[in-house]
Short mmCIF file of C-alpha atoms in Angstrom, two decimals:
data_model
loop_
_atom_site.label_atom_id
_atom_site.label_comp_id
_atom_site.label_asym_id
_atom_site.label_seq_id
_atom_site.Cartn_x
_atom_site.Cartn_y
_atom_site.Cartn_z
CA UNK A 75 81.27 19.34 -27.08
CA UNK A 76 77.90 19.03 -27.30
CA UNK A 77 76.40 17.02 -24.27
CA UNK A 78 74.45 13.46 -24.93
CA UNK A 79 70.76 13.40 -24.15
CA UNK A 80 70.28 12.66 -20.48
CA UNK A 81 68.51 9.26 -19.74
CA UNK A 82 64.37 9.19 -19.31
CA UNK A 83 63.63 8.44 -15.61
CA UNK A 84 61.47 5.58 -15.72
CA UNK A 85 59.76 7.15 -12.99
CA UNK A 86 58.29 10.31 -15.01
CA UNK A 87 58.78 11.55 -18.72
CA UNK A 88 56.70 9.41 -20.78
CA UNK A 89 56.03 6.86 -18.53
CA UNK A 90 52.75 6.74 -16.61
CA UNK A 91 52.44 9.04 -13.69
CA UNK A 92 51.17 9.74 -10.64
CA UNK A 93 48.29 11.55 -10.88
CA UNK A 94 47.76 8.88 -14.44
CA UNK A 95 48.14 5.86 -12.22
CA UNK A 96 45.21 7.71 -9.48
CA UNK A 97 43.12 8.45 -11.97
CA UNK A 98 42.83 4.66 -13.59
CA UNK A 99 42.63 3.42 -10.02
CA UNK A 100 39.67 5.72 -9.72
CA UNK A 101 38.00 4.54 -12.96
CA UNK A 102 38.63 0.86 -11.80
CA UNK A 103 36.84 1.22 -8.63
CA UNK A 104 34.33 3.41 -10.22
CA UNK A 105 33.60 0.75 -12.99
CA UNK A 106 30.89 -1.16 -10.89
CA UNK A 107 29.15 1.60 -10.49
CA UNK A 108 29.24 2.78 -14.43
CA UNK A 109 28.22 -0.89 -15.80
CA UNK A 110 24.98 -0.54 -12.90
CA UNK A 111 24.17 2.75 -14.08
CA UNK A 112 24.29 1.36 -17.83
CA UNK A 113 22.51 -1.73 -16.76
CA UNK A 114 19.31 0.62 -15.13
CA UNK A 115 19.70 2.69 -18.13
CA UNK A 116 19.39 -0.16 -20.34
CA UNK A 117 16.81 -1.73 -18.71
CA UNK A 118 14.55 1.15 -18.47
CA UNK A 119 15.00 1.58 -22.28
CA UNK A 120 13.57 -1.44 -22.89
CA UNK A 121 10.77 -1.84 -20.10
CA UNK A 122 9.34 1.15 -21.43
CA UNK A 123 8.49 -0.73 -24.32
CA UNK A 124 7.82 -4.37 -22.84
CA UNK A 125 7.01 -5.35 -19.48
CA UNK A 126 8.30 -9.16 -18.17
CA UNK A 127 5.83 -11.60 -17.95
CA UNK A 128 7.16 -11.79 -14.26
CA UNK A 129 6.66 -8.49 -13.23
CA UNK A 130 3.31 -8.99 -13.90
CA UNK A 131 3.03 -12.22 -12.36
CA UNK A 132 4.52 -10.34 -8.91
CA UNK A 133 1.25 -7.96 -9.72
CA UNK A 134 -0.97 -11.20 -9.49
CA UNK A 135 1.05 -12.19 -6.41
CA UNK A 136 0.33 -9.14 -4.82
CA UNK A 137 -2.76 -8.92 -5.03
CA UNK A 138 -3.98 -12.11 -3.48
CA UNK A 139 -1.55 -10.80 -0.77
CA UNK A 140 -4.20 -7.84 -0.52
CA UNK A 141 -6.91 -9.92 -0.82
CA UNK A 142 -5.90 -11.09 2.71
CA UNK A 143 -4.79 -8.08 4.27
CA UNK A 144 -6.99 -5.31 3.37
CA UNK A 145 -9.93 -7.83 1.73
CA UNK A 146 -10.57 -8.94 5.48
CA UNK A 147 -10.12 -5.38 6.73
CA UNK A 148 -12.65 -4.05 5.01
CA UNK A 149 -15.08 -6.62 5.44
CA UNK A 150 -14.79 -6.76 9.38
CA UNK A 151 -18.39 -5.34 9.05
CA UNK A 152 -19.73 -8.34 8.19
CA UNK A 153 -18.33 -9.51 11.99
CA UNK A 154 -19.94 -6.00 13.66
CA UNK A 155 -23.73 -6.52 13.69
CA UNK A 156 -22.85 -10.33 14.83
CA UNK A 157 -20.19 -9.46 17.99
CA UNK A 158 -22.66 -6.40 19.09
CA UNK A 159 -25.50 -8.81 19.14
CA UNK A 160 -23.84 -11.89 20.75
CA UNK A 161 -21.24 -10.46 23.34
CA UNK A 162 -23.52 -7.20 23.79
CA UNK A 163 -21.07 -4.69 23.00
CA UNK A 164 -21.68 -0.93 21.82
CA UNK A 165 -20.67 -0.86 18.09
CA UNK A 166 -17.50 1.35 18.81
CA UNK A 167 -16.19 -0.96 20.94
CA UNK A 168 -16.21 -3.84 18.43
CA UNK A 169 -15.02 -1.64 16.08
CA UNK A 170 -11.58 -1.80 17.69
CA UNK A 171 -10.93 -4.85 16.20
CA UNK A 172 -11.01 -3.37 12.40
CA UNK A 173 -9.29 -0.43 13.51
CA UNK A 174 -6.46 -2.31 14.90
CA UNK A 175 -6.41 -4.16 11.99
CA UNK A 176 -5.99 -1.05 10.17
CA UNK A 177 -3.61 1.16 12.43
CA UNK A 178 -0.82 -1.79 12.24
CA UNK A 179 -1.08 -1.97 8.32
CA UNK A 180 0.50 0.85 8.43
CA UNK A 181 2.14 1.87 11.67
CA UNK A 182 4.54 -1.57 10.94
CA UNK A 183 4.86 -0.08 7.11
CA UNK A 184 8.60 1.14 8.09
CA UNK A 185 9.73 -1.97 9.58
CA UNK A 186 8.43 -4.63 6.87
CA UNK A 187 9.26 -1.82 4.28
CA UNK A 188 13.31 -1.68 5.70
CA UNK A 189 13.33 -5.96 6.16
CA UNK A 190 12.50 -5.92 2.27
CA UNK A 191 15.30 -3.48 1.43
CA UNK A 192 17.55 -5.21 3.01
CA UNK A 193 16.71 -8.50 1.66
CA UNK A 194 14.73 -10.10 4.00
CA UNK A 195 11.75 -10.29 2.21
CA UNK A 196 11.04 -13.92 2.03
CA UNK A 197 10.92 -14.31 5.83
CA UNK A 198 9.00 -11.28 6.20
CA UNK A 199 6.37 -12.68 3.61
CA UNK A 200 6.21 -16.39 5.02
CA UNK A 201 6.17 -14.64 8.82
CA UNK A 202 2.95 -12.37 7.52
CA UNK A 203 0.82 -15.04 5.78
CA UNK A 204 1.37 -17.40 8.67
CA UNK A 205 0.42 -15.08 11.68
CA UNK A 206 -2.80 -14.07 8.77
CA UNK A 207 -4.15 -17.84 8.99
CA UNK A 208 -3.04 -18.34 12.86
CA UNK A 209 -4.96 -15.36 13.95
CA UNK A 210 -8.42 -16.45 12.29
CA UNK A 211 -7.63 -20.58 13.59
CA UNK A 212 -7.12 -18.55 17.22
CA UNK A 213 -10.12 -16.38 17.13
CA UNK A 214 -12.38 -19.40 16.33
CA UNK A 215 -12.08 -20.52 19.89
CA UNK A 216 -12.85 -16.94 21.74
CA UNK A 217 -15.51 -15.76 19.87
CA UNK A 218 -17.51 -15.62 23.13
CA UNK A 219 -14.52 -13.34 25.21
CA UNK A 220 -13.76 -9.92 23.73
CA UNK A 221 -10.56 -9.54 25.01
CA UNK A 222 -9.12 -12.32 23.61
CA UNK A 223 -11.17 -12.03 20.34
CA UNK A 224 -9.43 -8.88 20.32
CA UNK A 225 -6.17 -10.00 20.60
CA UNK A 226 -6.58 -12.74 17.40
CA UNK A 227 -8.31 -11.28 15.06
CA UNK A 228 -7.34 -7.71 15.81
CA UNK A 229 -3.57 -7.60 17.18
CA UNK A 230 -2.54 -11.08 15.52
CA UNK A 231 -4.26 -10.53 12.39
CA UNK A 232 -2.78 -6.79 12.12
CA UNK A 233 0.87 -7.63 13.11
CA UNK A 234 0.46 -10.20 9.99
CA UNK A 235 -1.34 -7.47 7.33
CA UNK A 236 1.91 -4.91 8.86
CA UNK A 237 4.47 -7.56 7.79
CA UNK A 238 2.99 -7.90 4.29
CA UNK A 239 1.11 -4.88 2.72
CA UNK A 240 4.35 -2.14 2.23
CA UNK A 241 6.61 -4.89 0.67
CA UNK A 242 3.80 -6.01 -1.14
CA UNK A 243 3.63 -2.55 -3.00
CA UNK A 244 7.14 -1.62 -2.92
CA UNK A 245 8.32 -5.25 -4.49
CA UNK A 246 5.19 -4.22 -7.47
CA UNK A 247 7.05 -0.68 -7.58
CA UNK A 248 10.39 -1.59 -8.17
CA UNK A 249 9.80 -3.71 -11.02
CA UNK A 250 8.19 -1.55 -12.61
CA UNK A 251 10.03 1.34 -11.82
CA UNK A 252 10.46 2.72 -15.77
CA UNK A 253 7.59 1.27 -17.11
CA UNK A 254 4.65 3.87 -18.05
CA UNK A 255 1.83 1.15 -16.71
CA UNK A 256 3.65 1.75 -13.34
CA UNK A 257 0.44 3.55 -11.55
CA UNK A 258 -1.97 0.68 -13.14
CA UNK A 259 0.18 -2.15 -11.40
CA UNK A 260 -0.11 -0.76 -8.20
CA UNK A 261 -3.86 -0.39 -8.44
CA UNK A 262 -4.10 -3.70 -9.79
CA UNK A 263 -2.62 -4.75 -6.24
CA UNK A 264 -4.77 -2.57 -4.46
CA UNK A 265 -7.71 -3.80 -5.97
CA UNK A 266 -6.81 -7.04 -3.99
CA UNK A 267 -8.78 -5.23 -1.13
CA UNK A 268 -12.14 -4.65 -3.27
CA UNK A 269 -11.95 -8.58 -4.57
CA UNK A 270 -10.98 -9.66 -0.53
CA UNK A 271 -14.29 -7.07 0.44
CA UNK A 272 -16.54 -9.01 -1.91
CA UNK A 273 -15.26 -12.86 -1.56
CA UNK A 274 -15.04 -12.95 2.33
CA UNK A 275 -17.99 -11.29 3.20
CA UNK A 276 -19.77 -13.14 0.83
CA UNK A 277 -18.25 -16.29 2.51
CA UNK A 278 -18.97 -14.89 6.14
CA UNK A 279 -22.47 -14.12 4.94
CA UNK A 280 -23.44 -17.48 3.69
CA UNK A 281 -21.91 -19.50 6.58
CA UNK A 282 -22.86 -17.17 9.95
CA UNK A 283 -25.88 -18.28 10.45
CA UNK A 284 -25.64 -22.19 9.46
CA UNK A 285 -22.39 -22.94 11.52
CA UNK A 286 -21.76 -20.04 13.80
CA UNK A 287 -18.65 -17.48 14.11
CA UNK A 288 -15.85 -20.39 15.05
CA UNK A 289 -16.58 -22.39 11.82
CA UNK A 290 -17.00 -19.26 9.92
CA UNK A 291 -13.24 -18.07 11.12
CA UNK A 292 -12.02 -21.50 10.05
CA UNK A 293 -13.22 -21.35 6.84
CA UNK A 294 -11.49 -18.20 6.32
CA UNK A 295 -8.40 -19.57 8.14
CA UNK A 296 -8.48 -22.08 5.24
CA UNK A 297 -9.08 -19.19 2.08
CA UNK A 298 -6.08 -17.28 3.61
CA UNK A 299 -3.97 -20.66 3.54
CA UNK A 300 -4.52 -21.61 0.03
CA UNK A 301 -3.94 -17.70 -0.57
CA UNK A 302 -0.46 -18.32 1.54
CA UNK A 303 0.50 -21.39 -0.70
CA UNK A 304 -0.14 -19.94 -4.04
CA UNK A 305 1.79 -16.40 -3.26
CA UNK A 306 4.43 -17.66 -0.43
CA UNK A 307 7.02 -19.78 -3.50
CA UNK A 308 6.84 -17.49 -6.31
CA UNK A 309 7.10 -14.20 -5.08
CA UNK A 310 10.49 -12.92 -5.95
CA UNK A 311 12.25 -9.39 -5.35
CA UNK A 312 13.60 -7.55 -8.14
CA UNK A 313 15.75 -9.19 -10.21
CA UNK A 314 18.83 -6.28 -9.46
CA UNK A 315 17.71 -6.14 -5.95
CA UNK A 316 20.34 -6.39 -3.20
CA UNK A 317 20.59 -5.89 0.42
CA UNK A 318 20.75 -2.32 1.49
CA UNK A 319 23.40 -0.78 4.11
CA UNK A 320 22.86 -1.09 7.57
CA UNK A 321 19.84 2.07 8.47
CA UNK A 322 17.93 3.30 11.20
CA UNK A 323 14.30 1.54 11.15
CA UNK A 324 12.59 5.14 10.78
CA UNK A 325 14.37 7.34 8.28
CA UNK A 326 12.99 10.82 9.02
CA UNK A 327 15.06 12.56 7.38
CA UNK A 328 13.58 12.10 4.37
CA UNK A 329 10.74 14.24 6.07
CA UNK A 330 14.04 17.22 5.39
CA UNK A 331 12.37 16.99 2.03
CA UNK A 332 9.30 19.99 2.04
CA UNK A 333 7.59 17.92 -0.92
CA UNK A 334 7.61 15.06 0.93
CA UNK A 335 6.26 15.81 4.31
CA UNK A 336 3.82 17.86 2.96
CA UNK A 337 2.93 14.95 0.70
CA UNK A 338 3.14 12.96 4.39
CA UNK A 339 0.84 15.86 5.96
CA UNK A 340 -1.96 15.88 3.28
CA UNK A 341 -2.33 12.30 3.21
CA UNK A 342 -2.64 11.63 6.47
CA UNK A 343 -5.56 14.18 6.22
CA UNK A 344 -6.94 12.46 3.50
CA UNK A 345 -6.93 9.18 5.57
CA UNK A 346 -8.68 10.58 8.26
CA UNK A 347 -12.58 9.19 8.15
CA UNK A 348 -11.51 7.28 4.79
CA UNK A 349 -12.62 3.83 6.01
CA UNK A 350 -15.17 4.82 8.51
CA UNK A 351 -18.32 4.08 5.38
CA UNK A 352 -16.02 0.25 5.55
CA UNK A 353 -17.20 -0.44 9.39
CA UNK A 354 -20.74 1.41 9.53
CA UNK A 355 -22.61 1.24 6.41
CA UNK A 356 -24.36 -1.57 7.61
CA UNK A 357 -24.82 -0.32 11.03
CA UNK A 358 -26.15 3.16 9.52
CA UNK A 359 -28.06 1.27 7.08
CA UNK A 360 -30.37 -0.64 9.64
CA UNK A 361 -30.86 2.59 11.22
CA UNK A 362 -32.89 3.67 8.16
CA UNK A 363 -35.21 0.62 8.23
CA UNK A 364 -32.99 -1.95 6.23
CA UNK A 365 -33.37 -5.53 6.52
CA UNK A 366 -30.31 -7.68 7.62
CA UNK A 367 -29.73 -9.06 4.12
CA UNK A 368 -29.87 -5.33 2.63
CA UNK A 369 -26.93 -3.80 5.48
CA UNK A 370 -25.25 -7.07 3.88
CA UNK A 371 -25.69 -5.87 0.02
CA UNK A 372 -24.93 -2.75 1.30
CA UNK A 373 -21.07 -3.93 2.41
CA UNK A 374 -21.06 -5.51 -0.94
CA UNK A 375 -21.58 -2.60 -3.07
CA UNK A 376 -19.25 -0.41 -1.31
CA UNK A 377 -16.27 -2.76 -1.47
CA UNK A 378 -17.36 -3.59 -5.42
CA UNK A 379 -17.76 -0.42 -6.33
CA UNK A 380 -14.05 -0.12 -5.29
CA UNK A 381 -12.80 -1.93 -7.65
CA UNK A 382 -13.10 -0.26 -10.88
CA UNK A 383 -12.77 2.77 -8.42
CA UNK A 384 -8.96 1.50 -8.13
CA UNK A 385 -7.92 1.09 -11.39
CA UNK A 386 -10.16 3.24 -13.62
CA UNK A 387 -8.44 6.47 -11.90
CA UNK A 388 -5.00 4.11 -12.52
CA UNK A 389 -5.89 4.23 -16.11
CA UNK A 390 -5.93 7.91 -16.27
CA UNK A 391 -3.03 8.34 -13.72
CA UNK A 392 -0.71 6.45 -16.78
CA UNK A 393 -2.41 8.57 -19.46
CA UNK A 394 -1.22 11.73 -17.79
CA UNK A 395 1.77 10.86 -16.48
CA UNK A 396 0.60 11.50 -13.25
CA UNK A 397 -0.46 9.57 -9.86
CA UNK A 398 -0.82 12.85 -7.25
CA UNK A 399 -2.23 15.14 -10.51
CA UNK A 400 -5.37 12.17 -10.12
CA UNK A 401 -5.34 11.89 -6.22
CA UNK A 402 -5.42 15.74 -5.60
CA UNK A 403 -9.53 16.00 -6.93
CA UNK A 404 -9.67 12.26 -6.21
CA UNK A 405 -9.43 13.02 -2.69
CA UNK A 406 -11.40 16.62 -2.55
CA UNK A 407 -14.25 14.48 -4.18
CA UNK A 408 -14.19 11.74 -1.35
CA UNK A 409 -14.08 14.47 1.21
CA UNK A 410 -17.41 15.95 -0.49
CA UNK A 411 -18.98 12.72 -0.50
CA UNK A 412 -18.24 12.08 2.61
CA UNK A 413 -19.23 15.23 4.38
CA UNK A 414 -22.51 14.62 2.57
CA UNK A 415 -23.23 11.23 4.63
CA UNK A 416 -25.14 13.04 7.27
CA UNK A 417 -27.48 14.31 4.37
CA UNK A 418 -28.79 11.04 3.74
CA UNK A 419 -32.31 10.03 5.26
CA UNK A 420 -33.51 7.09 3.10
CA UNK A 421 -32.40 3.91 1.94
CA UNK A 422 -32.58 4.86 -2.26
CA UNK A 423 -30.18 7.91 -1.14
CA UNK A 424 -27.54 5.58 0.97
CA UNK A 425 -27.58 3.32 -2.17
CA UNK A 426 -26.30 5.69 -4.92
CA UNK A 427 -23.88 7.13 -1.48
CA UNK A 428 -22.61 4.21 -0.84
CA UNK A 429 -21.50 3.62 -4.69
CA UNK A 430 -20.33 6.65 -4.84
CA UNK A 431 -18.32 6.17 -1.64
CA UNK A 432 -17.10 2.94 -2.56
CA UNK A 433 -15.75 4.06 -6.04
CA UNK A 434 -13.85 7.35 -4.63
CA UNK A 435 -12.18 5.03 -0.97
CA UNK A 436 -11.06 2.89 -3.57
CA UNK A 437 -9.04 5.53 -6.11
CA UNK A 438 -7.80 7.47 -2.76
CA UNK A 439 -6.23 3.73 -1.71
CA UNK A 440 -4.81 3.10 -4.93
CA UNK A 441 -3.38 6.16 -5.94
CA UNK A 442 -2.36 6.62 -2.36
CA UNK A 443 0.22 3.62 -3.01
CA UNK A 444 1.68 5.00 -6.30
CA UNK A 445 1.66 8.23 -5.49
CA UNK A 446 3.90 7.54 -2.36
CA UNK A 447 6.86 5.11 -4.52
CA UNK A 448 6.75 8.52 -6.72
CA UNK A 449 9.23 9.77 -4.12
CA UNK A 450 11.40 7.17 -4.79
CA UNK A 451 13.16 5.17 -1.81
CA UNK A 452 12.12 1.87 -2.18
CA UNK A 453 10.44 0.42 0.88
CA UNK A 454 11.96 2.54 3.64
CA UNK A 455 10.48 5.51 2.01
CA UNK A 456 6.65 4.12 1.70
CA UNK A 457 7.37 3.10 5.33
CA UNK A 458 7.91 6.66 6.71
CA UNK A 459 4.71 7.44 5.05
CA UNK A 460 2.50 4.56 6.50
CA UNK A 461 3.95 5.67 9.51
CA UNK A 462 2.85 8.78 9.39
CA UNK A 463 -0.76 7.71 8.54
CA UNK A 464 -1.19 5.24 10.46
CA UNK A 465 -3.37 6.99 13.24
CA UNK A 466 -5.92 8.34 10.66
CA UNK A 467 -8.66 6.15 11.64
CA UNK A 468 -11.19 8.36 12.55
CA UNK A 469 -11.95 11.56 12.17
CA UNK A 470 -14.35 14.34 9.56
CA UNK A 471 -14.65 13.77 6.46
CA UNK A 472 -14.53 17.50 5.63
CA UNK A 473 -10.89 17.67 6.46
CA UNK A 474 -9.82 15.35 3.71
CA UNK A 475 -10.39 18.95 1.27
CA UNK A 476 -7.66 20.83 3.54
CA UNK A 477 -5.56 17.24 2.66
CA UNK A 478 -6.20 17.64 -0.86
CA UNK A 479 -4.44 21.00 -0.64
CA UNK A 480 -1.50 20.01 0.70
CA UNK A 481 -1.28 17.10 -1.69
CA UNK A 482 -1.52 19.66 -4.82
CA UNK A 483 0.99 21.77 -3.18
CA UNK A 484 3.16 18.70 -2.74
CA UNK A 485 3.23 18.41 -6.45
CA UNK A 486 3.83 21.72 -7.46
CA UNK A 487 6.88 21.60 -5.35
CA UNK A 488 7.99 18.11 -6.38
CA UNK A 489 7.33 19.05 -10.17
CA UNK A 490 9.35 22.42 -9.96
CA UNK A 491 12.51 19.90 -8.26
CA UNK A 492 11.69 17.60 -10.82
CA UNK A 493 12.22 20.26 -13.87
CA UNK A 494 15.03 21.86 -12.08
CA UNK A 495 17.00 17.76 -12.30
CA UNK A 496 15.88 17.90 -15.42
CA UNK A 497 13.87 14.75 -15.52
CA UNK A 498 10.61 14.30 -17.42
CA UNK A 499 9.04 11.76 -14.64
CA UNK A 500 5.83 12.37 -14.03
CA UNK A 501 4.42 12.58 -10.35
#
């Protein structure tokens, strides 16, 4: 007799198992995750073709932000003749001020850069532009005590530029992350330190000597306000943006990377002596004969002639592809130029130098910022590198060539990881 079929357990057979039911769990959790990766994907499909008027409008943003921060760093030598002559100073001891100013831009790079990845950035913003206009309302009223005077307008003011200039570029970088005017838009924002180097000097110039240093600071206390209340409600992070997980403040361990800490190594080499020509021009220039209102022009043209000098090189940079393939001779040019300083002996030779100096500081700057967000990383990542910069204040300008030879290694070891992903970004 044959025997009847026996009876499907509902708990295998057919029916869904165990390893079926994992597997759709999996998916499920997974599917966040997917729909992100197709959002990015989608997303840089299209911003390859269009950019949002927005992102551009955080480009705008940006840059008045830079026309504070690095604008009034670069123009502290319109302050250095004027504090040497009136509290009877040596030059290099004024010249703390603007190197303070300088060394926190970047030494507080890694903790504004990790408050803006993990969605602080507002308060970081509204805490920077504040402590920008306190510090020149505070200096006002010691411009006759060093010490203090030091404290304002060197510690305050560069505890304010720290807290805004690496969210400043990272917030430009991310949102425009796939789009192939990415290097332009971050020279565009650096270029917010050759319109700052014309427009406050020019201010300080014309008020100095008709209402003294404390009215002077005011009146820049009152630019860097109206700056603050144009940039402070509009700036927005990217639009897919969201707090990252809980990390340490430095992340060193993306130093594990050999690209990227040589990358760190050669521009840090590259920085040393960079903004020396920003503080002493002047100071160099009346030692050749000049008249006070030529060392003035003389500040002028060397912040001007940074402009195009930041986005001309930009320009190329998108046309190849390639940020650190323009910085590499960028930066063995500057380090030419500037070796060939102490070769200058009259005033018609410092002009076309300090042109030519102005131009080159200004494409190292710029392509500094967008060669760095190559490595990806959002802010933490331009943070380690600030950090690592940050004491290149001073130093020979013939070193910047053995920087520009780690920075071209750098590339040829980021471009051979780069092929070997199998990614056509350009570096």
């Amino acid at each position: 007799m044959a025997s009847s079929p026996r009876p499907q357990d509902p708990f295998t057979g057919s029916g869904p198992r165990k390893d079926d039911i994992e597997s759709s769990s999996e998916a499920f959790e997974d599917a966040p995750k997917a729909a992100e990766v197709l959002i990015t994907a989608d997303m840089s499909a299209s911003s390859v073709t269009s950019t949002p008027r927005s992102a551009w409008l955080q480009v705008l943003l940006s840059h008045l932000i830079n026309i504070n921060t690095f604008g009034t760093t670069l123009s502290f030598g319109i302050f250095q003749p004027y504090y040497v002559s009136t509290l009877s100073l040596p030059p290099s001891t004024i010249a703390w001020i603007g190197t303070t100013q300088l060394f926190l831009i970047f030494a507080l790079a890694p903790l504004s850069g990790r408050l803006l990845d993990a969605g602080y950035h507002r308060p970081t913003l509204l805490l920077g532009l504040t402590l920008q206009t306190v510090s020149h309302l505070s200096a006002s009223f010691t411009t006759t005590h060093f010490p203090t005077l030091f404290l304002t307008q060197g510690l305050l003011m560069g505890l304010g530029n720290g807290l805004l200039f690496c969210p400043a570029v990272a917030l430009v970088a991310s949102h425009f992350s796939f789009s192939p005017n990415r290097t332009l838009a971050l020279s565009l924002v650096a270029s917010g330190g050759g319109t700052g180097g014309i427009l406050f000097p020019a201010l300080a110039s014309s008020l100095l000597p008709q209402i003294g240093a404390p009215w002077t600071l005011r009146a820049m206390a009152a630019v860097m306000l109206l700056i603050a209340a144009l940039t402070g409600p509009f700036s927005r992070p990217p639009p897919l943006a969201r707090p990252a997980a809980k990390q340490p403040l430095l992340d060193i361990t993306a130093l594990r990377s050999p690209a990227f800490a040589l990358f760190c190594a050669g521009t840090f080499l590259a920085f040393l002596g960079l903004y020396s020509g920003y503080w002493f021009a002047r100071a160099y220039a009346s030692t050749l004969g000049a008249s006070q209102a030529s060392t003035f022009h003389i500040l002028l043209l060397v912040n001007a002639a940074g402009i195009p000098g930041r986005i001309l090189p930009a320009l190329l940079a998108d046309r190849l592809g390639s940020a650190l393939g323009v910085q590499i001779p960028t930066v063995a040019a500057t380090g030419i130029v500037f070796a060939a300083w102490a070769g200058v002996r009259s005033m018609p030779g410092f002009w076309a130098w300090a042109a030519v100096y102005g131009f080159l500081a200004g494409a190292c700057q710029a392509l500094f910022q967008a060669s760095s967000t190559a490595f990806g990383g959002g802010g933490a990542r331009l943070g380690v590198v600030c950090a690592v910069v940050s004491g290149a204040l001073i130093g020979k300008g013939g070193v910047m060539l053995l920087g520009a030879g780690m920075l071209g290694r750098a590339k040829w070891m980021l471009g051979r990881k780069t092929r070997r992903e199998g990614s056509g970004d350009g570096v």
